[in-house]
Short mmCIF file of C-alpha atoms in Angstrom, two decimals:
data_model
loop_
_atom_site.label_atom_id
_atom_site.label_comp_id
_atom_site.label_asym_id
_atom_site.label_seq_id
_atom_site.Cartn_x
_atom_site.Cartn_y
_atom_site.Cartn_z
CA MET A 282 0.00 0.00 0.00
CA ALA A 283 2.81 2.40 0.91
CA MET A 284 4.59 1.59 -2.36
CA ALA A 285 1.39 2.23 -4.35
CA THR A 286 0.93 5.60 -2.65
CA PHE A 287 4.55 6.52 -3.33
CA VAL A 288 4.32 5.54 -7.01
CA GLY A 289 1.07 7.51 -7.32
CA PHE A 290 2.75 10.60 -5.91
CA VAL A 291 5.69 10.13 -8.27
CA VAL A 292 3.33 9.81 -11.26
CA LEU A 293 1.66 13.11 -10.34
CA VAL A 294 4.87 15.07 -9.79
CA THR A 295 6.78 13.67 -12.76
CA GLY A 296 3.71 14.13 -14.93
CA LEU A 297 3.65 17.86 -14.17
CA ILE A 298 7.40 18.11 -14.74
CA HIS A 299 7.09 16.39 -18.11
CA VAL A 300 4.30 18.76 -19.18
CA TYR A 301 6.70 21.63 -18.51
CA LEU A 302 9.54 19.87 -20.36
CA TRP A 303 7.22 19.26 -23.32
CA LYS A 304 6.35 22.96 -23.49
CA ARG A 305 9.95 24.13 -23.40
CA LEU A 306 11.69 21.37 -25.37
CA VAL A 307 9.00 20.40 -27.90
CA ARG A 308 6.22 22.95 -28.30
CA ASP A 309 8.46 26.02 -28.17
CA THR A 310 11.08 24.57 -30.53
CA THR A 311 8.87 23.07 -33.26
CA GLY A 312 5.94 24.05 -35.41
CA PRO A 313 2.71 22.07 -35.72
CA GLY A 314 3.32 18.86 -37.57
CA ARG A 315 5.18 15.58 -37.50
CA TRP A 316 8.18 16.60 -35.38
CA ARG A 317 5.98 18.04 -32.66
CA ARG A 318 3.97 14.81 -32.55
CA ILE A 319 7.13 12.71 -32.37
CA GLY A 320 8.52 14.89 -29.58
CA GLY A 321 5.28 14.69 -27.64
CA PHE A 322 5.21 10.91 -27.91
CA ALA A 323 8.83 10.68 -26.71
CA VAL A 324 8.09 12.87 -23.68
CA LEU A 325 5.07 10.70 -22.84
CA LEU A 326 7.21 7.54 -22.93
CA LEU A 327 9.84 9.14 -20.70
CA ALA A 328 7.17 10.29 -18.25
CA LEU A 329 5.91 6.71 -17.95
CA LEU A 330 9.45 5.34 -17.57
CA VAL A 331 9.94 6.90 -14.11
CA PRO A 332 7.07 5.20 -12.21
CA ILE A 333 7.59 1.99 -14.19
CA THR A 334 11.22 1.93 -13.05
CA LEU A 335 10.35 2.53 -9.39
CA ALA A 336 7.66 -0.14 -9.35
CA GLY A 337 9.66 -2.57 -11.50
CA THR A 338 12.88 -2.46 -9.48
CA HIS A 339 10.84 -2.87 -6.30
CA ALA A 340 9.42 -6.04 -7.88
CA GLY A 341 12.90 -7.33 -8.72
CA MET A 342 13.15 -6.20 -12.37
CA PHE A 343 16.57 -4.67 -11.85
CA TRP A 344 17.22 -4.34 -15.61
CA LEU A 345 14.95 -1.28 -15.58
CA ALA A 346 17.27 0.60 -13.25
CA TRP A 347 19.84 2.05 -15.63
CA PRO A 348 17.54 3.66 -18.24
CA GLY A 349 14.93 4.75 -15.71
CA TYR A 350 17.23 6.23 -13.10
CA LEU A 351 19.49 7.92 -15.66
CA TRP A 352 16.47 9.65 -17.16
CA LEU A 353 15.38 10.67 -13.65
CA ALA A 354 18.71 12.48 -13.21
CA LEU A 355 18.55 14.08 -16.66
CA MET A 356 14.97 15.15 -16.01
CA PHE A 357 15.98 16.78 -12.73
CA TYR A 358 18.82 18.79 -14.26
CA LEU A 359 16.78 19.75 -17.33
CA LEU A 360 14.09 21.07 -15.00
CA VAL A 361 16.58 23.05 -12.90
CA LEU A 362 18.37 24.53 -15.91
CA LEU A 363 15.21 25.45 -17.80
CA LEU A 364 13.76 27.12 -14.71
CA VAL A 365 16.97 29.12 -14.29
CA LEU A 366 16.79 30.13 -17.97
CA GLU A 367 13.24 31.44 -17.59
CA VAL A 368 14.51 34.82 -16.34
CA PRO A 369 17.03 35.59 -19.13
CA MET A 370 14.57 34.26 -21.70
CA ALA A 371 11.85 36.59 -20.41
CA VAL A 372 14.28 39.53 -20.51
CA ALA A 373 15.30 38.62 -24.07
CA ARG A 374 11.65 38.55 -25.16
CA LEU A 375 10.97 41.96 -23.61
CA VAL A 376 14.04 43.48 -25.26
CA SER A 377 13.04 41.99 -28.60
CA ARG A 378 9.53 43.44 -28.38
CA ARG A 379 10.87 46.85 -27.41
CA GLN A 380 13.28 46.84 -30.34
CA ALA A 381 10.45 45.86 -32.69
CA ARG A 382 8.28 48.75 -31.46
CA LEU A 383 11.10 51.26 -31.81
CA ALA A 384 11.77 50.06 -35.35
CA GLU A 385 8.18 50.80 -36.51
CA PRO A 386 7.97 53.98 -38.69
CA ASP A 387 5.77 56.83 -37.46
CA THR A 388 3.08 57.59 -40.09
CA ALA A 389 1.54 61.05 -39.91
CA ALA A 390 -2.24 61.24 -40.04
CA PRO A 391 -3.62 62.74 -43.32
CA GLU A 392 -5.20 66.22 -43.37
CA PRO A 393 -8.98 66.15 -43.28
CA ALA A 394 -10.68 66.93 -46.63
CA LEU A 395 -13.57 69.46 -46.63
CA VAL A 396 -16.52 68.44 -48.77
CA GLY A 397 -18.91 71.12 -49.95
CA ALA A 398 -16.85 74.16 -49.06
CA GLY A 399 -16.30 75.20 -52.68
CA ASP A 400 -19.57 74.01 -54.31
CA SER A 401 -20.03 76.04 -57.52
CA ALA A 402 -23.83 75.58 -57.37
CA GLY A 403 -23.94 77.95 -54.44
CA THR A 404 -25.55 75.57 -52.02
CA THR A 405 -25.72 76.63 -48.40
CA GLU A 406 -24.91 73.23 -46.87
CA PRO A 407 -22.02 73.52 -44.43
CA PRO A 408 -18.83 71.77 -45.33
CA VAL A 409 -18.51 68.22 -44.01
CA GLU A 410 -15.19 67.03 -42.68
CA HIS A 411 -14.16 63.49 -43.75
CA LEU A 412 -11.13 61.69 -42.38
CA ALA A 413 -9.37 59.28 -44.69
CA GLU A 414 -9.57 55.79 -43.24
CA THR A 415 -6.22 54.20 -42.44
CA PRO A 416 -5.65 50.69 -41.10
CA THR A 417 -4.77 50.43 -37.40
CA ALA A 418 -1.36 48.87 -36.87
CA ALA A 419 -1.29 45.68 -34.80
CA PRO A 420 0.73 45.74 -31.59
CA ALA A 421 4.38 45.25 -32.30
CA ASP A 422 5.76 41.83 -31.49
CA HIS A 423 9.14 40.30 -31.92
CA ASP A 424 9.96 38.22 -34.95
CA PRO A 425 8.58 34.66 -34.60
CA SER A 426 11.78 33.33 -36.15
CA ARG A 427 13.78 35.08 -33.44
CA ARG A 428 11.50 33.65 -30.76
CA LEU A 429 12.06 30.17 -32.22
CA LEU A 430 15.82 30.74 -32.29
CA LEU A 431 15.84 31.72 -28.61
CA ALA A 432 13.76 28.69 -27.62
CA ARG A 433 15.98 26.30 -29.55
CA GLY A 434 19.13 27.87 -28.15
CA ALA A 435 17.84 27.49 -24.59
CA ALA A 436 16.80 23.88 -25.24
CA ILE A 437 20.19 22.96 -26.71
CA PHE A 438 22.07 24.66 -23.87
CA ALA A 439 19.92 22.97 -21.20
CA GLY A 440 20.18 19.58 -22.89
CA LEU A 441 23.95 19.62 -23.33
CA THR A 442 24.57 21.01 -19.85
CA ALA A 443 22.23 18.50 -18.19
CA ALA A 444 23.92 15.66 -20.06
CA GLY A 445 27.36 16.89 -19.00
CA ILE A 446 26.38 17.24 -15.35
CA THR A 447 24.74 13.82 -15.34
CA GLY A 448 27.77 12.19 -16.94
CA TYR A 449 30.06 13.76 -14.35
CA GLY A 450 27.69 12.63 -11.61
CA VAL A 451 27.66 9.04 -12.86
CA ARG A 452 31.45 8.93 -12.89
CA THR A 453 31.57 10.27 -9.32
CA ALA A 454 28.85 7.97 -7.97
CA MET A 455 30.27 4.83 -9.54
CA GLY A 456 33.83 5.63 -8.50
CA PRO A 457 35.52 4.66 -5.22
CA PRO A 458 34.44 6.44 -2.02
CA GLN A 459 36.63 9.26 -0.79
CA LEU A 460 38.19 9.01 2.65
CA ASP A 461 37.25 11.80 5.03
CA ARG A 462 39.31 12.11 8.21
CA VAL A 463 37.85 14.15 11.04
CA ARG A 464 39.07 14.78 14.58
CA ILE A 465 36.35 15.39 17.15
CA PRO A 466 37.16 16.43 20.73
CA LEU A 467 35.00 14.91 23.49
CA ALA A 468 35.19 16.58 26.89
CA LYS A 469 34.58 13.33 28.81
CA LEU A 470 36.93 11.09 26.83
CA PRO A 471 39.62 9.56 29.10
CA ARG A 472 43.15 10.56 28.14
CA GLY A 473 44.06 6.93 27.63
CA MET A 474 41.42 6.70 24.88
CA ASP A 475 42.74 9.76 23.05
CA GLY A 476 42.95 8.96 19.34
CA LEU A 477 40.33 6.17 19.38
CA ARG A 478 39.28 5.73 15.76
CA ILE A 479 35.85 4.81 14.40
CA ALA A 480 35.55 3.87 10.71
CA THR A 481 32.10 5.11 9.75
CA VAL A 482 30.10 4.25 6.65
CA SER A 483 26.44 4.60 5.77
CA ASP A 484 24.05 4.32 2.84
CA ILE A 485 25.86 1.54 1.01
CA HIS A 486 22.57 0.87 -0.82
CA LEU A 487 23.16 -2.56 -2.28
CA GLY A 488 20.50 -3.01 -4.92
CA PRO A 489 19.74 -2.83 -8.64
CA LEU A 490 22.95 -1.00 -9.55
CA ARG A 491 25.32 -1.99 -6.74
CA GLY A 492 26.31 -5.54 -5.83
CA ARG A 493 29.00 -7.66 -4.23
CA SER A 494 31.98 -5.83 -5.78
CA HIS A 495 30.74 -2.60 -4.19
CA THR A 496 30.71 -4.24 -0.76
CA GLU A 497 34.14 -5.77 -1.30
CA ARG A 498 35.64 -2.39 -2.19
CA ILE A 499 34.20 -0.74 0.92
CA VAL A 500 35.33 -3.56 3.22
CA ALA A 501 38.86 -3.43 1.79
CA MET A 502 38.98 0.33 2.26
CA ILE A 503 37.82 0.13 5.89
CA ASN A 504 40.22 -2.69 6.73
CA ARG A 505 43.16 -0.62 5.47
CA LEU A 506 42.29 2.03 8.06
CA ASP A 507 43.08 -0.35 10.96
CA ALA A 508 40.25 1.22 13.00
CA ASP A 509 39.36 0.52 16.61
CA LEU A 510 35.63 0.37 15.84
CA VAL A 511 33.52 0.08 12.70
CA ALA A 512 30.09 1.72 12.50
CA VAL A 513 27.69 0.94 9.64
CA VAL A 514 25.01 3.57 10.07
CA GLY A 515 22.01 2.23 8.16
CA ASP A 516 20.61 1.92 4.62
CA LEU A 517 22.72 -1.06 3.73
CA VAL A 518 20.26 -2.47 1.18
CA ASP A 519 17.43 -1.84 -1.26
CA GLY A 520 16.06 -5.35 -1.53
CA SER A 521 15.42 -8.57 0.34
CA VAL A 522 17.94 -11.01 1.80
CA ALA A 523 17.02 -13.44 -0.96
CA GLU A 524 17.95 -10.84 -3.58
CA LEU A 525 20.98 -9.24 -1.93
CA GLY A 526 22.28 -11.61 0.73
CA GLU A 527 25.15 -12.70 -1.50
CA ALA A 528 26.05 -9.06 -2.21
CA ALA A 529 26.25 -8.31 1.53
CA GLU A 530 28.35 -11.38 2.35
CA PRO A 531 31.75 -9.56 2.21
CA LEU A 532 30.77 -7.63 5.36
CA ARG A 533 31.85 -10.77 7.19
CA GLY A 534 35.43 -9.69 6.47
CA LEU A 535 35.29 -6.37 8.35
CA ARG A 536 38.14 -6.06 10.88
CA SER A 537 38.45 -3.82 13.94
CA ARG A 538 39.96 -4.04 17.42
CA TYR A 539 36.81 -3.66 19.49
CA GLY A 540 33.99 -4.67 17.19
CA SER A 541 31.84 -3.76 14.20
CA PHE A 542 28.35 -2.34 14.79
CA PHE A 543 25.23 -1.68 12.75
CA VAL A 544 22.01 0.31 13.12
CA THR A 545 19.01 0.23 10.82
CA GLY A 546 18.15 2.92 8.32
CA ASN A 547 14.79 3.67 6.77
CA HIS A 548 15.51 1.48 3.72
CA GLU A 549 15.90 -1.62 5.86
CA TYR A 550 12.22 -1.20 6.75
CA TYR A 551 11.30 -1.27 3.05
CA SER A 552 13.35 -4.44 2.51
CA GLY A 553 12.36 -6.80 5.33
CA VAL A 554 14.01 -5.45 8.45
CA GLU A 555 13.60 -8.61 10.56
CA GLU A 556 15.42 -10.73 7.99
CA TRP A 557 18.17 -8.16 7.55
CA VAL A 558 18.79 -7.74 11.27
CA ARG A 559 19.30 -11.48 11.55
CA GLU A 560 21.46 -11.57 8.42
CA VAL A 561 23.73 -8.72 9.53
CA ASP A 562 24.13 -10.39 12.91
CA ARG A 563 25.05 -13.63 11.12
CA LEU A 564 27.74 -11.72 9.22
CA GLY A 565 29.39 -10.77 12.50
CA LEU A 566 28.21 -7.20 13.07
CA ARG A 567 26.58 -6.34 16.38
CA VAL A 568 23.18 -4.80 15.65
CA LEU A 569 22.39 -2.08 18.18
CA GLN A 570 18.62 -1.87 18.45
CA ASN A 571 17.77 0.73 21.06
CA GLU A 572 20.66 -0.45 23.22
CA ARG A 573 24.27 0.33 24.05
CA GLN A 574 27.55 -1.47 24.40
CA GLU A 575 30.39 -0.62 26.79
CA ILE A 576 33.67 -0.28 24.91
CA HIS A 577 36.63 -1.00 27.18
CA ALA A 578 39.79 0.25 25.50
CA ARG A 579 43.16 1.57 26.64
CA GLY A 580 42.16 1.63 30.27
CA GLY A 581 38.98 3.65 29.71
CA VAL A 582 35.30 3.06 28.97
CA LEU A 583 33.09 4.58 26.28
CA ASP A 584 29.38 3.93 25.79
CA LEU A 585 28.46 3.13 22.19
CA ALA A 586 24.68 3.33 21.72
CA GLY A 587 22.42 2.73 18.76
CA VAL A 588 18.76 3.40 18.00
CA ASN A 589 16.44 2.11 15.31
CA ASP A 590 15.59 4.51 12.53
CA VAL A 591 13.09 7.24 13.34
CA SER A 592 10.82 6.01 10.52
CA ALA A 593 10.24 2.62 12.20
CA THR A 594 6.67 2.00 13.37
CA GLY A 595 6.50 -1.75 14.00
CA THR A 596 7.18 -4.04 16.93
CA GLY A 597 9.97 -6.39 17.93
CA LEU A 598 12.91 -6.08 15.53
CA ALA A 599 10.95 -3.39 13.67
CA ALA A 600 10.28 -1.30 16.78
CA PRO A 601 10.66 2.50 16.59
CA ALA A 602 13.58 4.41 18.06
CA ASP A 603 13.66 4.26 21.87
CA TYR A 604 16.16 6.77 23.22
CA ALA A 605 15.40 6.01 26.85
CA ALA A 606 16.21 2.33 26.34
CA ALA A 607 19.47 3.12 24.57
CA LEU A 608 20.64 6.08 26.64
CA GLY A 609 18.83 6.03 29.96
CA ASP A 610 20.19 4.83 33.31
CA ARG A 611 23.87 5.06 32.45
CA ASP A 612 26.95 6.55 34.08
CA PRO A 613 26.86 10.23 33.04
CA SER A 614 30.60 10.61 33.61
CA ARG A 615 31.32 8.39 30.61
CA PRO A 616 31.36 9.72 27.06
CA VAL A 617 28.63 8.32 24.84
CA VAL A 618 28.62 8.03 21.06
CA LEU A 619 25.24 7.39 19.44
CA LEU A 620 24.72 5.67 16.09
CA ALA A 621 21.50 6.96 14.53
CA HIS A 622 20.78 6.81 10.83
CA GLN A 623 19.07 10.18 10.46
CA PRO A 624 20.68 13.40 11.76
CA VAL A 625 17.28 14.63 12.96
CA ALA A 626 17.53 12.10 15.81
CA VAL A 627 19.89 14.52 17.54
CA HIS A 628 16.99 16.56 18.89
CA GLU A 629 16.01 13.62 21.11
CA ALA A 630 19.58 12.44 21.66
CA ALA A 631 20.62 15.81 23.07
CA LYS A 632 18.08 15.42 25.87
CA PHE A 633 20.12 12.45 27.11
CA GLY A 634 23.44 14.26 27.03
CA VAL A 635 24.89 12.48 23.99
CA ASP A 636 28.42 13.69 23.28
CA LEU A 637 28.59 12.68 19.62
CA GLN A 638 26.08 11.32 17.13
CA LEU A 639 27.22 9.57 13.94
CA SER A 640 24.66 9.61 11.12
CA GLY A 641 24.13 9.25 7.38
CA HIS A 642 20.85 9.29 5.43
CA THR A 643 21.29 12.64 3.64
CA HIS A 644 23.84 11.46 1.04
CA GLY A 645 25.20 14.99 1.41
CA GLY A 646 22.30 16.00 -0.83
CA GLN A 647 23.56 13.56 -3.53
CA MET A 648 22.57 15.83 -6.43
CA ALA A 649 23.14 19.55 -5.95
CA PRO A 650 21.10 21.74 -5.60
CA PHE A 651 18.88 19.10 -3.96
CA ASN A 652 21.01 19.54 -0.83
CA LEU A 653 19.14 22.81 -0.21
CA LEU A 654 15.90 20.87 0.22
CA VAL A 655 17.54 18.24 2.44
CA GLY A 656 18.65 21.05 4.73
CA LEU A 657 15.00 21.90 5.38
CA GLN A 658 14.44 18.47 6.96
CA GLN A 659 17.77 17.60 8.59
CA PRO A 660 19.77 19.83 10.98
CA VAL A 661 23.10 18.81 9.40
CA VAL A 662 23.42 17.75 5.75
CA SER A 663 27.09 16.80 5.60
CA GLY A 664 30.13 16.98 7.85
CA LEU A 665 30.41 18.09 11.46
CA GLY A 666 27.83 20.24 13.20
CA GLU A 667 26.41 20.83 16.65
CA VAL A 668 22.77 20.79 17.74
CA ASP A 669 21.58 21.56 21.28
CA GLY A 670 25.05 20.94 22.67
CA THR A 671 25.52 17.57 20.92
CA LYS A 672 28.07 17.16 18.15
CA VAL A 673 26.74 15.52 14.99
CA TYR A 674 28.86 14.10 12.21
CA VAL A 675 27.01 13.21 8.99
CA THR A 676 28.81 11.12 6.39
CA ASN A 677 27.79 11.36 2.72
CA GLY A 678 27.39 7.59 2.44
CA ALA A 679 29.25 5.19 0.18
CA GLY A 680 26.44 4.47 -2.27
CA PHE A 681 23.47 6.24 -3.82
CA TRP A 682 19.73 5.88 -4.04
CA GLY A 683 17.83 6.16 -7.30
CA PRO A 684 19.94 7.81 -10.00
CA PRO A 685 23.55 6.58 -10.08
CA VAL A 686 24.58 10.22 -9.90
CA ARG A 687 26.40 12.31 -7.30
CA VAL A 688 27.02 16.01 -7.88
CA GLY A 689 28.65 18.07 -5.14
CA ALA A 690 28.49 15.18 -2.67
CA PRO A 691 31.02 12.44 -3.47
CA PRO A 692 30.66 8.97 -1.91
CA GLN A 693 32.49 8.75 1.36
CA VAL A 694 33.93 6.59 4.10
CA THR A 695 34.90 8.50 7.23
CA LEU A 696 37.55 7.86 9.85
CA VAL A 697 36.46 9.61 13.04
CA GLU A 698 39.26 10.18 15.52
CA LEU A 699 38.12 10.98 19.06
CA ARG A 700 40.33 13.38 20.97
CA ALA A 701 40.59 13.82 24.72
CA PRO A 702 40.81 17.32 26.23
#
């Protein structure tokens, strides 16, 4: 039911977007006739491709992913670019009309002719004034050929630019994750634990376009870091264990001194969260479900807590986030690091005195300027921030969702180094 509602919403939104694209890319650039009909039919097919791709990949038809998701990215950037071009195009039309009006010659009105003033018959009828009728000029407008030239120029510019941005984004998204190193001071961290390192990754998104080799590359990258802890902060998969269990298998090879940990993201709840919790546990990662683990290292103790994703609404393994269960009744003198998939969880976490929250979910915006919208929902989009006295680090994630495109937000694995005062 939720999937049907989502697809219905997508059909509505993408339908409106494609009407706009048809106006700017087809109607404005062609005259009535065959080419306009062909363009309209092509836009209709592309409009249908988006919901078909979403529903089809959800049903296991992964072959739909590449054409559908690539068009979704192109559609997005065409929309953005054409909207940006609306202003200069409007200015160009106004200037063209003004120039056309100024170029019109001024025609002086003819002198009125008097009829009857010089009648030789001596009639006494007064002269009648007649004005010669002249056609009224139509309002000046710019040359239709110029209007067509402007529309075609804008369409070509938007098309080439959108294709270039999308191509760059595909190369970035499909490439290896970047390593981000960040040092975060914690006031309560014992001096003996200074320099404790947590390899953090989120949003791996195994699914239609990412499989086992993606997992292997991430595991190899993390293992080279020789971290003390590994934190996988949700959205591991976009599919069931039956579909993606083999792709997730390399996680078994993760190495760290004090353990590897996992918390659920919202996509686990779309993919069979109970099965995935059991599968991740089988692969050797400790799943923190509204609970915490004491980390004894270098003569000190740190509390590592984890909560289920804020979108969870079920029971048992699918229970919603419970901050009291994970963070309540603990020694307040110890530092506590919370693993929570969505940065927005910090508003509740701060009430329990969390020192640091590690999150993902945002993808760093994934496709700029979409990051501006993400910032309306999440308090931190990417990198280190602070909310209500709690530090929040948000990693961009190592994968992508939907279009295999990343612009302005490269894939990322983060090495967090905790520093004592």
